[in-house]
Amino acid sequence: DPSVGFFVGGSSIREMNGLYARTEPADLSPNYEFQLAYRHDYTGWLLCLATASDEWKRKTGQNTQWLLLDNNGLTRFRHDGDTLIP
């Protein structure tokens, strides 16, 4: 089963550090189709498991990717998917 939350720490980007609680993934971003989503409890940043783009699928062979999105919806970090843990 997917986790109810995650902790991110140690980044020099202060807004990214902290607790992320699971939330409904629907309609969080028009640019991605999310399978799992976690929202930062203070800043609102999103940690999400998204369906990978065709380019990412060709490049990595994976169907999903983990994304860390800031409050402007910009992808700040991307990591391999196909797992329940980022």
CSV table of C-alpha atoms in Angstrom, one decimal:
chain,number,residue,atom,x,y,z
A,1,ASP,CA,0.0,0.0,0.0
A,2,PRO,CA,1.2,3.6,-0.7
A,3,SER,CA,2.6,5.5,2.2
A,4,VAL,CA,0.5,8.1,4.1
A,5,GLY,CA,3.4,10.6,3.9
A,6,PHE,CA,7.1,11.3,3.5
A,7,PHE,CA,9.7,13.5,5.1
A,8,VAL,CA,12.2,15.4,3.0
A,9,GLY,CA,15.2,17.0,4.7
A,10,GLY,CA,18.7,18.2,4.1
A,11,SER,CA,18.0,20.4,1.0
A,12,SER,CA,19.4,23.9,0.8
A,13,ILE,CA,15.9,24.8,-0.7
A,14,ARG,CA,14.1,25.4,2.6
A,15,GLU,CA,10.6,25.3,1.0
A,16,MET,CA,11.2,21.7,0.0
A,17,ASN,CA,12.1,20.4,3.5
A,18,GLY,CA,9.4,19.0,5.7
A,19,LEU,CA,6.5,16.7,5.9
A,20,TYR,CA,4.4,15.7,2.8
A,21,ALA,CA,1.0,14.2,3.5
A,22,ARG,CA,-1.0,12.1,1.0
A,23,THR,CA,-3.7,14.0,-0.9
A,24,GLU,CA,-6.0,13.3,-3.8
A,25,PRO,CA,-4.1,13.5,-7.0
A,26,ALA,CA,-6.9,14.8,-9.2
A,27,ASP,CA,-6.5,18.2,-10.9
A,28,LEU,CA,-3.3,19.2,-9.1
A,29,SER,CA,-1.6,20.2,-12.4
A,30,PRO,CA,-2.8,20.4,-16.0
A,31,ASN,CA,0.7,19.2,-17.2
A,32,TYR,CA,0.7,15.8,-15.5
A,33,GLU,CA,-1.5,12.8,-14.8
A,34,PHE,CA,-0.8,11.8,-11.2
A,35,GLN,CA,-1.1,8.4,-9.7
A,36,LEU,CA,-0.1,9.4,-6.1
A,37,ALA,CA,0.3,12.9,-4.6
A,38,TYR,CA,1.7,14.2,-1.4
A,39,ARG,CA,1.4,17.9,-0.3
A,40,HIS,CA,3.9,19.7,1.9
A,41,ASP,CA,2.2,20.6,5.2
A,42,TYR,CA,3.4,24.2,5.2
A,43,THR,CA,4.6,25.3,1.8
A,44,GLY,CA,2.2,23.5,-0.5
A,45,TRP,CA,4.9,21.9,-2.6
A,46,LEU,CA,3.9,18.6,-4.2
A,47,LEU,CA,5.7,15.2,-4.3
A,48,CYS,CA,3.9,13.2,-7.0
A,49,LEU,CA,4.1,9.9,-8.8
A,50,ALA,CA,3.2,10.9,-12.4
A,51,THR,CA,2.6,9.0,-15.6
A,52,ALA,CA,5.8,9.4,-17.6
A,53,SER,CA,5.9,11.3,-20.8
A,54,ASP,CA,6.7,9.3,-24.0
A,55,GLU,CA,10.2,10.9,-24.0
A,56,TRP,CA,10.8,9.8,-20.4
A,57,LYS,CA,9.6,6.3,-21.2
A,58,ARG,CA,12.0,6.0,-24.1
A,59,LYS,CA,14.9,7.4,-22.1
A,60,THR,CA,14.4,5.3,-18.9
A,61,GLY,CA,12.1,2.5,-19.9
A,62,GLN,CA,9.8,3.4,-17.0
A,63,ASN,CA,6.1,4.2,-17.1
A,64,THR,CA,6.1,6.6,-14.1
A,65,GLN,CA,8.3,9.2,-12.6
A,66,TRP,CA,8.5,11.0,-9.2
A,67,LEU,CA,8.2,14.7,-9.4
A,68,LEU,CA,8.8,17.5,-6.9
A,69,LEU,CA,6.7,20.6,-7.9
A,70,ASP,CA,7.0,24.0,-6.4
A,71,ASN,CA,4.0,26.4,-5.8
A,72,ASN,CA,4.2,27.6,-9.3
A,73,GLY,CA,3.8,24.1,-10.7
A,74,LEU,CA,7.4,24.0,-11.9
A,75,THR,CA,9.2,20.7,-11.8
A,76,ARG,CA,12.1,21.2,-9.4
A,77,PHE,CA,13.3,17.6,-9.3
A,78,ARG,CA,12.6,14.4,-11.2
A,79,HIS,CA,13.4,10.8,-10.2
A,80,ASP,CA,12.8,7.3,-11.6
A,81,GLY,CA,9.4,5.9,-10.9
A,82,ASP,CA,7.8,2.5,-11.1
A,83,THR,CA,8.0,2.3,-7.3
A,84,LEU,CA,5.8,3.4,-4.4
A,85,ILE,CA,8.8,5.0,-2.6
A,86,PRO,CA,10.5,8.0,-4.2
